[in-house]
């Protein structure tokens, strides 16, 4: 496979590249990322560029660039992680969520269709090159919020509540339309909340770990009783690999590990593991439109694709806390903004070298 991984400098995309290098190193990965505030190449600094991995700074909305990449690398698979991903930011400034998450996805779908269709000019043809696939990385948030009972299945109606989840649901629907109308071979995955190494510290778990280590207040929204279904990021990566290689074209797969926790429970656990004081816990004003509970029914992916998570939450959260404790410089660079200069420091000299050598 020649895989275009979009958003590979982000949390899950970066972990996916690392997972693939370990578990399926025979495939070529082209990591395309615009390096927004959430893109951090320092997370991948130990992965050398070679004939099986390269990084290209580009925006998925740049159709000419996506077209050129498909040609240059003979792309056979797309795993589309690239997105604006933070709910709180979508409440403050929704527009970028629509342009990146919806229009960006459509630009990629069009490019894939053009390159993979065997008769691109024939609008009635539904024939594609053998083995190609587009995988849209979506989220359980497209289903909206649950009450005390029940879980999201793949047939739960979409009912997104935030600008972020509405944009992700819109992208899911445009993907569905490309499968139905054009026969484009694709899958949509809808995963629950991820945690693990290299997550931007605006999200609950790394934010709480960092604040706890610094002795700062731990801001819990509302009553802290909102429930999320947590999955270690490496289990999300193995699930994506399962869908990419074994998923039936046109199908949606939910991904989750049956691990529901209230936010306050997670925060208390972090406080406990770090030996901090619960007096740091500070209840703050609730997030507008805050979804009360998410829970994934993972029957389809476990029974049809034989996927199962490897991590228990108890092991995963302790390892994750240790990772952030052992990578203080990574966190320091993210918080100081220094990580944003990494690309210039690492890549600008090689561009200069290439230019002077080619003269
Ligand atoms: P992230 O914010 O950490 O990373 C997103 C990456 O996309 C960044 O590297 C950013 O630079 C890049 N990007 C943003 N706009 C771009 C554009 N226009 N062109 C190219 N690159 C662009 O997000 P994440 O948490 O790693 O999430 C990745 C995907 O997984 C998202 O699509 C998200 O909706 C989905 N998801 C996340 C979770 C979770 O818990 N984090 C759970 C389920 C699904
Ligand atoms: O469910 C999957 C989704 O999980 C992904 O699609 C999103 O990209 C990802 O950001 C995540 O969304 P959440 O809104 O659930 O994650 P977040 O880490 O922002 O918040 C988790 C819970 O913790 C949520 O109920 C809000 C609460 N929270 C969050 C922060 C940042 C707090 O109480 N305090 C905080 O400071």
GROMACS .gro file of C-alpha atoms and ligand atoms in nm:
model
  439
    1UNK     CA    1   0.000   0.000   0.000
    2UNK     CA    2   0.109   0.359  -0.067
    3UNK     CA    3  -0.084   0.537   0.207
    4UNK     CA    4  -0.158   0.909   0.222
    5UNK     CA    5  -0.192   0.976   0.594
    6UNK     CA    6  -0.339   1.322   0.642
    7UNK     CA    7  -0.297   1.498   0.977
    8UNK     CA    8  -0.002   1.273   1.060
    9UNK     CA    9   0.166   1.540   1.273
   10UNK     CA   10  -0.134   1.536   1.507
   11UNK     CA   11  -0.203   1.313   1.804
   12UNK     CA   12  -0.371   1.008   1.648
   13UNK     CA   13  -0.217   1.040   1.300
   14UNK     CA   14   0.133   1.051   1.451
   15UNK     CA   15   0.062   0.749   1.669
   16UNK     CA   16  -0.078   0.569   1.363
   17UNK     CA   17   0.242   0.632   1.164
   18UNK     CA   18   0.447   0.498   1.454
   19UNK     CA   19   0.215   0.194   1.488
   20UNK     CA   20   0.244   0.118   1.115
   21UNK     CA   21   0.624   0.147   1.121
   22UNK     CA   22   0.628  -0.120   1.394
   23UNK     CA   23   0.348  -0.353   1.284
   24UNK     CA   24   0.326  -0.314   0.905
   25UNK     CA   25   0.656  -0.158   0.795
   26UNK     CA   26   0.628  -0.285   0.438
   27UNK     CA   27   0.385  -0.006   0.343
   28UNK     CA   28   0.487   0.339   0.222
   29UNK     CA   29   0.345   0.635   0.415
   30UNK     CA   30   0.322   0.991   0.289
   31UNK     CA   31   0.239   1.213   0.586
   32UNK     CA   32   0.057   1.529   0.473
   33UNK     CA   33  -0.009   1.792   0.736
   34UNK     CA   34  -0.065   2.167   0.728
   35UNK     CA   35   0.105   2.203   1.069
   36UNK     CA   36  -0.169   2.403   1.237
   37UNK     CA   37  -0.131   2.475   1.611
   38UNK     CA   38  -0.207   2.102   1.667
   39UNK     CA   39   0.054   1.963   1.426
   40UNK     CA   40   0.380   1.875   1.600
   41UNK     CA   41   0.659   1.709   1.404
   42UNK     CA   42   0.867   1.676   1.719
   43UNK     CA   43   0.643   1.381   1.805
   44UNK     CA   44   0.787   1.197   1.503
   45UNK     CA   45   1.147   1.318   1.525
   46UNK     CA   46   1.286   0.964   1.571
   47UNK     CA   47   1.122   0.837   1.251
   48UNK     CA   48   1.368   0.891   0.966
   49UNK     CA   49   1.257   0.991   0.619
   50UNK     CA   50   1.335   0.709   0.377
   51UNK     CA   51   1.170   0.534   0.082
   52UNK     CA   52   0.884   0.421   0.311
   53UNK     CA   53   0.814   0.745   0.498
   54UNK     CA   54   0.812   1.111   0.406
   55UNK     CA   55   0.654   1.430   0.533
   56UNK     CA   56   0.495   1.694   0.310
   57UNK     CA   57   0.363   2.020   0.451
   58UNK     CA   58   0.035   2.085   0.271
   59UNK     CA   59  -0.328   2.167   0.328
   60UNK     CA   60  -0.584   1.901   0.234
   61UNK     CA   61  -0.796   2.180   0.080
   62UNK     CA   62  -0.518   2.245  -0.173
   63UNK     CA   63  -0.653   2.037  -0.461
   64UNK     CA   64  -0.356   2.093  -0.694
   65UNK     CA   65  -0.116   1.977  -0.425
   66UNK     CA   66  -0.325   1.668  -0.338
   67UNK     CA   67  -0.345   1.582  -0.708
   68UNK     CA   68   0.034   1.612  -0.745
   69UNK     CA   69   0.092   1.391  -0.439
   70UNK     CA   70  -0.137   1.116  -0.573
   71UNK     CA   71   0.063   1.116  -0.897
   72UNK     CA   72   0.409   1.141  -0.742
   73UNK     CA   73   0.357   0.864  -0.484
   74UNK     CA   74   0.101   0.649  -0.668
   75UNK     CA   75  -0.130   0.671  -0.367
   76UNK     CA   76  -0.348   0.359  -0.323
   77UNK     CA   77  -0.498   0.435   0.022
   78UNK     CA   78  -0.600   0.745   0.216
   79UNK     CA   79  -0.641   0.759   0.594
   80UNK     CA   80  -0.791   1.100   0.661
   81UNK     CA   81  -0.711   1.217   1.014
   82UNK     CA   82  -0.665   1.584   0.920
   83UNK     CA   83  -0.920   1.796   1.102
   84UNK     CA   84  -0.983   2.068   1.349
   85UNK     CA   85  -1.050   1.842   1.646
   86UNK     CA   86  -1.122   2.044   1.961
   87UNK     CA   87  -1.485   2.101   2.064
   88UNK     CA   88  -1.412   2.411   2.276
   89UNK     CA   89  -1.237   2.583   1.983
   90UNK     CA   90  -1.534   2.504   1.757
   91UNK     CA   91  -1.760   2.690   2.000
   92UNK     CA   92  -1.540   3.000   1.976
   93UNK     CA   93  -1.467   2.991   1.601
   94UNK     CA   94  -1.668   2.738   1.396
   95UNK     CA   95  -1.577   2.839   1.039
   96UNK     CA   96  -1.239   2.666   1.009
   97UNK     CA   97  -1.411   2.345   1.125
   98UNK     CA   98  -1.633   2.356   0.818
   99UNK     CA   99  -1.363   2.441   0.567
  100UNK     CA  100  -1.108   2.186   0.690
  101UNK     CA  101  -1.331   1.904   0.809
  102UNK     CA  102  -1.592   1.918   0.531
  103UNK     CA  103  -1.444   2.095   0.227
  104UNK     CA  104  -1.101   1.943   0.292
  105UNK     CA  105  -1.249   1.592   0.304
  106UNK     CA  106  -1.437   1.656  -0.020
  107UNK     CA  107  -1.117   1.773  -0.193
  108UNK     CA  108  -0.951   1.444  -0.094
  109UNK     CA  109  -1.250   1.239  -0.208
  110UNK     CA  110  -1.247   1.409  -0.550
  111UNK     CA  111  -0.875   1.352  -0.587
  112UNK     CA  112  -0.905   0.985  -0.493
  113UNK     CA  113  -1.197   0.938  -0.734
  114UNK     CA  114  -1.007   1.099  -1.019
  115UNK     CA  115  -0.693   0.891  -0.966
  116UNK     CA  116  -0.855   0.559  -0.879
  117UNK     CA  117  -1.144   0.538  -1.129
  118UNK     CA  118  -1.048   0.324  -1.426
  119UNK     CA  119  -1.265   0.539  -1.656
  120UNK     CA  120  -1.253   0.881  -1.489
  121UNK     CA  121  -1.440   1.059  -1.768
  122UNK     CA  122  -1.737   0.817  -1.761
  123UNK     CA  123  -1.985   0.940  -1.499
  124UNK     CA  124  -2.172   0.606  -1.505
  125UNK     CA  125  -1.864   0.395  -1.439
  126UNK     CA  126  -1.821   0.257  -1.086
  127UNK     CA  127  -1.499   0.068  -1.160
  128UNK     CA  128  -1.187   0.144  -0.957
  129UNK     CA  129  -0.828   0.020  -0.949
  130UNK     CA  130  -0.795  -0.303  -0.750
  131UNK     CA  131  -0.740  -0.274  -0.377
  132UNK     CA  132  -0.772   0.105  -0.337
  133UNK     CA  133  -0.950   0.248  -0.032
  134UNK     CA  134  -1.038   0.578   0.137
  135UNK     CA  135  -1.072   0.563   0.516
  136UNK     CA  136  -1.245   0.856   0.685
  137UNK     CA  137  -1.152   0.883   1.052
  138UNK     CA  138  -1.469   1.004   1.218
  139UNK     CA  139  -1.589   1.020   1.577
  140UNK     CA  140  -1.860   0.891   1.809
  141UNK     CA  141  -1.961   1.256   1.865
  142UNK     CA  142  -2.157   1.250   1.536
  143UNK     CA  143  -2.425   1.046   1.716
  144UNK     CA  144  -2.490   1.319   1.975
  145UNK     CA  145  -2.543   1.246   2.342
  146UNK     CA  146  -2.680   0.940   2.526
  147UNK     CA  147  -2.892   0.926   2.841
  148UNK     CA  148  -2.804   0.684   3.122
  149UNK     CA  149  -2.876   0.372   2.912
  150UNK     CA  150  -2.779   0.240   2.569
  151UNK     CA  151  -2.479   0.264   2.338
  152UNK     CA  152  -2.411   0.403   1.990
  153UNK     CA  153  -2.434   0.143   1.713
  154UNK     CA  154  -2.346   0.209   1.349
  155UNK     CA  155  -2.717   0.264   1.275
  156UNK     CA  156  -2.779   0.519   1.551
  157UNK     CA  157  -2.906   0.835   1.373
  158UNK     CA  158  -2.656   1.118   1.341
  159UNK     CA  159  -2.744   1.398   1.581
  160UNK     CA  160  -2.435   1.616   1.636
  161UNK     CA  161  -2.450   1.895   1.893
  162UNK     CA  162  -2.132   2.103   1.857
  163UNK     CA  163  -1.995   2.282   1.548
  164UNK     CA  164  -1.706   2.030   1.560
  165UNK     CA  165  -1.929   1.723   1.560
  166UNK     CA  166  -2.166   1.878   1.304
  167UNK     CA  167  -1.869   1.930   1.070
  168UNK     CA  168  -1.751   1.570   1.125
  169UNK     CA  169  -2.105   1.441   1.061
  170UNK     CA  170  -2.121   1.648   0.742
  171UNK     CA  171  -1.795   1.491   0.626
  172UNK     CA  172  -1.938   1.145   0.701
  173UNK     CA  173  -2.241   1.224   0.486
  174UNK     CA  174  -2.034   1.349   0.193
  175UNK     CA  175  -1.824   1.028   0.220
  176UNK     CA  176  -2.143   0.823   0.219
  177UNK     CA  177  -2.261   1.009  -0.092
  178UNK     CA  178  -1.934   0.933  -0.276
  179UNK     CA  179  -1.975   0.563  -0.191
  180UNK     CA  180  -2.341   0.553  -0.298
  181UNK     CA  181  -2.324   0.775  -0.608
  182UNK     CA  182  -1.975   0.702  -0.740
  183UNK     CA  183  -1.905   0.361  -0.585
  184UNK     CA  184  -1.583   0.494  -0.428
  185UNK     CA  185  -1.442   0.216  -0.203
  186UNK     CA  186  -1.440   0.367   0.143
  187UNK     CA  187  -1.493   0.307   0.512
  188UNK     CA  188  -1.589   0.541   0.792
  189UNK     CA  189  -1.463   0.470   1.145
  190UNK     CA  190  -1.625   0.629   1.449
  191UNK     CA  191  -1.409   0.607   1.756
  192UNK     CA  192  -1.461   0.713   2.116
  193UNK     CA  193  -1.225   0.940   2.316
  194UNK     CA  194  -0.855   0.858   2.276
  195UNK     CA  195  -0.575   0.906   2.526
  196UNK     CA  196  -0.202   0.834   2.515
  197UNK     CA  197   0.133   0.993   2.423
  198UNK     CA  198   0.165   1.316   2.221
  199UNK     CA  199  -0.187   1.454   2.272
  200UNK     CA  200  -0.212   1.832   2.256
  201UNK     CA  201  -0.261   1.958   2.614
  202UNK     CA  202  -0.593   2.128   2.543
  203UNK     CA  203  -0.766   1.788   2.581
  204UNK     CA  204  -0.883   1.659   2.920
  205UNK     CA  205  -0.618   1.399   3.009
  206UNK     CA  206  -0.292   1.575   2.909
  207UNK     CA  207  -0.425   1.905   3.043
  208UNK     CA  208  -0.502   1.752   3.382
  209UNK     CA  209  -0.167   1.566   3.396
  210UNK     CA  210   0.023   1.884   3.317
  211UNK     CA  211  -0.168   2.104   3.560
  212UNK     CA  212  -0.136   1.841   3.831
  213UNK     CA  213   0.242   1.820   3.784
  214UNK     CA  214   0.263   2.200   3.802
  215UNK     CA  215   0.034   2.224   4.107
  216UNK     CA  216  -0.217   2.430   3.905
  217UNK     CA  217  -0.599   2.416   3.937
  218UNK     CA  218  -0.773   2.130   3.754
  219UNK     CA  219  -1.072   2.285   3.569
  220UNK     CA  220  -1.365   2.041   3.571
  221UNK     CA  221  -1.660   2.155   3.358
  222UNK     CA  222  -2.005   2.160   3.525
  223UNK     CA  223  -2.059   1.877   3.773
  224UNK     CA  224  -1.785   1.655   3.623
  225UNK     CA  225  -2.034   1.371   3.576
  226UNK     CA  226  -2.020   1.367   3.193
  227UNK     CA  227  -1.919   1.023   3.069
  228UNK     CA  228  -1.670   0.941   2.795
  229UNK     CA  229  -1.568   0.595   2.667
  230UNK     CA  230  -1.186   0.602   2.673
  231UNK     CA  231  -0.961   0.404   2.437
  232UNK     CA  232  -0.581   0.397   2.428
  233UNK     CA  233  -0.460   0.554   2.103
  234UNK     CA  234  -0.261   0.244   2.000
  235UNK     CA  235  -0.585   0.040   2.015
  236UNK     CA  236  -0.746   0.298   1.784
  237UNK     CA  237  -0.447   0.255   1.549
  238UNK     CA  238  -0.479  -0.125   1.540
  239UNK     CA  239  -0.853  -0.085   1.471
  240UNK     CA  240  -0.785   0.150   1.179
  241UNK     CA  241  -0.537  -0.101   1.039
  242UNK     CA  242  -0.802  -0.375   1.070
  243UNK     CA  243  -1.059  -0.165   0.883
  244UNK     CA  244  -0.808  -0.051   0.621
  245UNK     CA  245  -0.705  -0.407   0.540
  246UNK     CA  246  -1.020  -0.610   0.615
  247UNK     CA  247  -1.316  -0.369   0.624
  248UNK     CA  248  -1.593  -0.424   0.373
  249UNK     CA  249  -1.620  -0.133   0.128
  250UNK     CA  250  -1.905   0.105   0.210
  251UNK     CA  251  -1.927   0.004   0.576
  252UNK     CA  252  -1.912   0.214   0.892
  253UNK     CA  253  -1.727   0.068   1.192
  254UNK     CA  254  -1.760   0.195   1.549
  255UNK     CA  255  -1.441   0.168   1.758
  256UNK     CA  256  -1.441   0.156   2.137
  257UNK     CA  257  -1.319  -0.055   2.427
  258UNK     CA  258  -1.615  -0.058   2.671
  259UNK     CA  259  -1.448   0.177   2.913
  260UNK     CA  260  -1.694   0.440   3.035
  261UNK     CA  261  -1.571   0.684   3.297
  262UNK     CA  262  -1.705   1.008   3.444
  263UNK     CA  263  -1.468   1.302   3.395
  264UNK     CA  264  -1.429   1.355   3.768
  265UNK     CA  265  -1.326   0.990   3.811
  266UNK     CA  266  -1.047   1.038   3.551
  267UNK     CA  267  -0.928   1.358   3.717
  268UNK     CA  268  -0.922   1.192   4.061
  269UNK     CA  269  -0.725   0.898   3.918
  270UNK     CA  270  -0.462   1.133   3.771
  271UNK     CA  271  -0.438   1.320   4.103
  272UNK     CA  272  -0.396   0.988   4.284
  273UNK     CA  273  -0.126   0.845   4.051
  274UNK     CA  274   0.072   1.170   4.068
  275UNK     CA  275   0.035   1.192   4.446
  276UNK     CA  276  -0.116   1.542   4.422
  277UNK     CA  277  -0.390   1.699   4.632
  278UNK     CA  278  -0.761   1.678   4.543
  279UNK     CA  279  -0.786   2.041   4.653
  280UNK     CA  280  -0.653   2.127   4.304
  281UNK     CA  281  -0.988   2.014   4.157
  282UNK     CA  282  -1.184   2.327   4.061
  283UNK     CA  283  -1.536   2.312   3.923
  284UNK     CA  284  -1.581   2.573   3.647
  285UNK     CA  285  -1.867   2.689   3.422
  286UNK     CA  286  -1.992   2.410   3.195
  287UNK     CA  287  -1.915   2.383   2.822
  288UNK     CA  288  -2.215   2.512   2.619
  289UNK     CA  289  -2.411   2.222   2.468
  290UNK     CA  290  -2.198   1.975   2.666
  291UNK     CA  291  -2.284   1.615   2.565
  292UNK     CA  292  -2.367   1.415   2.876
  293UNK     CA  293  -2.261   1.064   2.783
  294UNK     CA  294  -2.093   0.873   2.499
  295UNK     CA  295  -2.066   0.492   2.480
  296UNK     CA  296  -1.970   0.272   2.186
  297UNK     CA  297  -2.121  -0.064   2.096
  298UNK     CA  298  -1.819  -0.233   1.937
  299UNK     CA  299  -1.991  -0.560   1.840
  300UNK     CA  300  -1.947  -0.508   1.465
  301UNK     CA  301  -1.570  -0.453   1.458
  302UNK     CA  302  -1.500  -0.720   1.718
  303UNK     CA  303  -1.714  -0.991   1.559
  304UNK     CA  304  -1.667  -0.915   1.187
  305UNK     CA  305  -1.303  -0.800   1.183
  306UNK     CA  306  -1.174  -0.984   1.491
  307UNK     CA  307  -1.036  -0.663   1.645
  308UNK     CA  308  -0.998  -0.628   2.022
  309UNK     CA  309  -0.829  -0.362   2.234
  310UNK     CA  310  -0.502  -0.465   2.399
  311UNK     CA  311  -0.496  -0.206   2.678
  312UNK     CA  312  -0.688  -0.199   3.003
  313UNK     CA  313  -0.754   0.157   3.119
  314UNK     CA  314  -0.563   0.095   3.443
  315UNK     CA  315  -0.246   0.009   3.251
  316UNK     CA  316  -0.301   0.274   2.980
  317UNK     CA  317  -0.355   0.569   3.212
  318UNK     CA  318  -0.050   0.489   3.426
  319UNK     CA  319   0.171   0.449   3.116
  320UNK     CA  320   0.031   0.773   2.975
  321UNK     CA  321   0.100   0.969   3.294
  322UNK     CA  322   0.455   0.825   3.296
  323UNK     CA  323   0.500   0.926   2.931
  324UNK     CA  324   0.415   1.290   3.002
  325UNK     CA  325   0.635   1.285   3.312
  326UNK     CA  326   0.927   1.145   3.108
  327UNK     CA  327   0.875   1.388   2.818
  328UNK     CA  328   0.879   1.719   3.000
  329UNK     CA  329   1.065   1.884   2.710
  330UNK     CA  330   0.796   1.780   2.462
  331UNK     CA  331   0.533   1.944   2.683
  332UNK     CA  332   0.753   2.250   2.745
  333UNK     CA  333   0.796   2.303   2.371
  334UNK     CA  334   0.423   2.269   2.308
  335UNK     CA  335   0.335   2.515   2.581
  336UNK     CA  336   0.603   2.768   2.487
  337UNK     CA  337   0.514   2.742   2.117
  338UNK     CA  338   0.868   2.629   2.038
  339UNK     CA  339   0.742   2.309   1.875
  340UNK     CA  340   0.607   2.526   1.593
  341UNK     CA  341   0.962   2.622   1.496
  342UNK     CA  342   1.070   2.259   1.471
  343UNK     CA  343   0.975   2.234   1.104
  344UNK     CA  344   1.179   2.542   1.015
  345UNK     CA  345   1.478   2.417   1.214
  346UNK     CA  346   1.464   2.061   1.080
  347UNK     CA  347   1.347   2.111   0.725
  348UNK     CA  348   1.462   2.456   0.617
  349UNK     CA  349   1.835   2.359   0.626
  350UNK     CA  350   1.772   2.052   0.408
  351UNK     CA  351   1.573   2.262   0.160
  352UNK     CA  352   1.864   2.506   0.146
  353UNK     CA  353   2.109   2.217   0.105
  354UNK     CA  354   1.905   2.062  -0.174
  355UNK     CA  355   1.883   2.394  -0.356
  356UNK     CA  356   2.253   2.466  -0.335
  357UNK     CA  357   2.344   2.107  -0.432
  358UNK     CA  358   2.112   2.119  -0.733
  359UNK     CA  359   2.271   2.441  -0.860
  360LIG     P1  360  -0.525   1.671   1.632
  360LIG     O1  361  -0.592   1.803   1.644
  360LIG     O2  362  -0.427   1.630   1.735
  360LIG     O3  363  -0.452   1.661   1.490
  360LIG     C1  364  -0.508   1.709   1.372
  360LIG     C2  365  -0.395   1.725   1.269
  360LIG     O4  366  -0.453   1.768   1.146
  360LIG     C3  367  -0.290   1.829   1.308
  360LIG     O5  368  -0.161   1.776   1.290
  360LIG     C4  369  -0.316   1.944   1.213
  360LIG     O6  370  -0.198   2.019   1.181
  360LIG     C5  371  -0.372   1.872   1.092
  360LIG     N1  372  -0.456   1.957   1.008
  360LIG     C6  373  -0.555   2.040   1.049
  360LIG     N2  374  -0.609   2.106   0.943
  360LIG     C7  375  -0.544   2.060   0.832
  360LIG     C8  376  -0.556   2.086   0.693
  360LIG     N3  377  -0.646   2.174   0.646
  360LIG     N4  378  -0.474   2.021   0.607
  360LIG     C9  379  -0.382   1.933   0.654
  360LIG     N5  380  -0.365   1.906   0.785
  360LIG    C10  381  -0.446   1.967   0.873
  360LIG     O7  382  -0.644   1.566   1.620
  360LIG     P2  383  -0.650   1.415   1.670
  360LIG     O8  384  -0.700   1.411   1.808
  360LIG     O9  385  -0.525   1.345   1.634
  360LIG    O10  386  -0.770   1.360   1.577
  360LIG    C11  387  -0.742   1.307   1.448
  360LIG    C12  388  -0.872   1.267   1.383
  360LIG    O11  389  -0.938   1.169   1.463
  360LIG    C13  390  -0.971   1.382   1.366
  360LIG    O12  391  -1.032   1.369   1.241
  360LIG    C14  392  -1.070   1.363   1.480
  360LIG    O13  393  -1.197   1.411   1.443
  360LIG    C15  394  -1.070   1.212   1.493
  360LIG     N6  395  -1.100   1.158   1.627
  360LIG    C16  396  -1.034   1.204   1.737
  360LIG    C17  397  -1.059   1.145   1.862
  360LIG    C18  398  -0.985   1.191   1.986
  360LIG    O14  399  -1.021   1.147   2.095
  360LIG     N7  400  -0.883   1.273   1.976
  360LIG    C19  401  -1.153   1.042   1.872
  360LIG    C20  402  -1.221   1.000   1.758
  360LIG    C21  403  -1.193   1.057   1.635
  361LIG     O1  404  -1.547   1.132   2.148
  361LIG     C1  405  -1.444   1.156   2.058
  361LIG     C2  406  -1.400   1.299   2.067
  361LIG     O2  407  -1.326   1.312   2.188
  361LIG     C3  408  -1.316   1.344   1.948
  361LIG     O3  409  -1.395   1.340   1.833
  361LIG     C4  410  -1.262   1.487   1.970
  361LIG     O4  411  -1.174   1.522   1.864
  361LIG     C5  412  -1.186   1.490   2.100
  361LIG     O5  413  -1.142   1.622   2.127
  361LIG     C6  414  -1.273   1.439   2.215
  361LIG     O6  415  -1.381   1.533   2.243
  361LIG     P1  416  -1.423   1.568   2.394
  361LIG     O7  417  -1.491   1.699   2.394
  361LIG     O8  418  -1.493   1.452   2.456
  361LIG     O9  419  -1.275   1.576   2.459
  361LIG     P2  420  -1.210   1.679   2.564
  361LIG    O10  421  -1.078   1.622   2.602
  361LIG    O11  422  -1.214   1.819   2.514
  361LIG    O12  423  -1.308   1.669   2.689
  361LIG     C7  424  -1.336   1.544   2.751
  361LIG     C8  425  -1.438   1.569   2.861
  361LIG    O13  426  -1.376   1.647   2.965
  361LIG     C9  427  -1.557   1.651   2.816
  361LIG    O14  428  -1.672   1.604   2.884
  361LIG    C10  429  -1.525   1.793   2.860
  361LIG    C11  430  -1.443   1.771   2.987
  361LIG     N1  431  -1.339   1.873   3.014
  361LIG    C12  432  -1.250   1.902   2.917
  361LIG    C13  433  -1.151   1.994   2.937
  361LIG    C14  434  -1.052   2.029   2.827
  361LIG    C15  435  -1.332   1.932   3.140
  361LIG    O15  436  -1.412   1.903   3.231
  361LIG     N2  437  -1.232   2.024   3.161
  361LIG    C16  438  -1.144   2.060   3.065
  361LIG    O16  439  -1.056   2.147   3.090
   0.00000   0.00000   0.00000
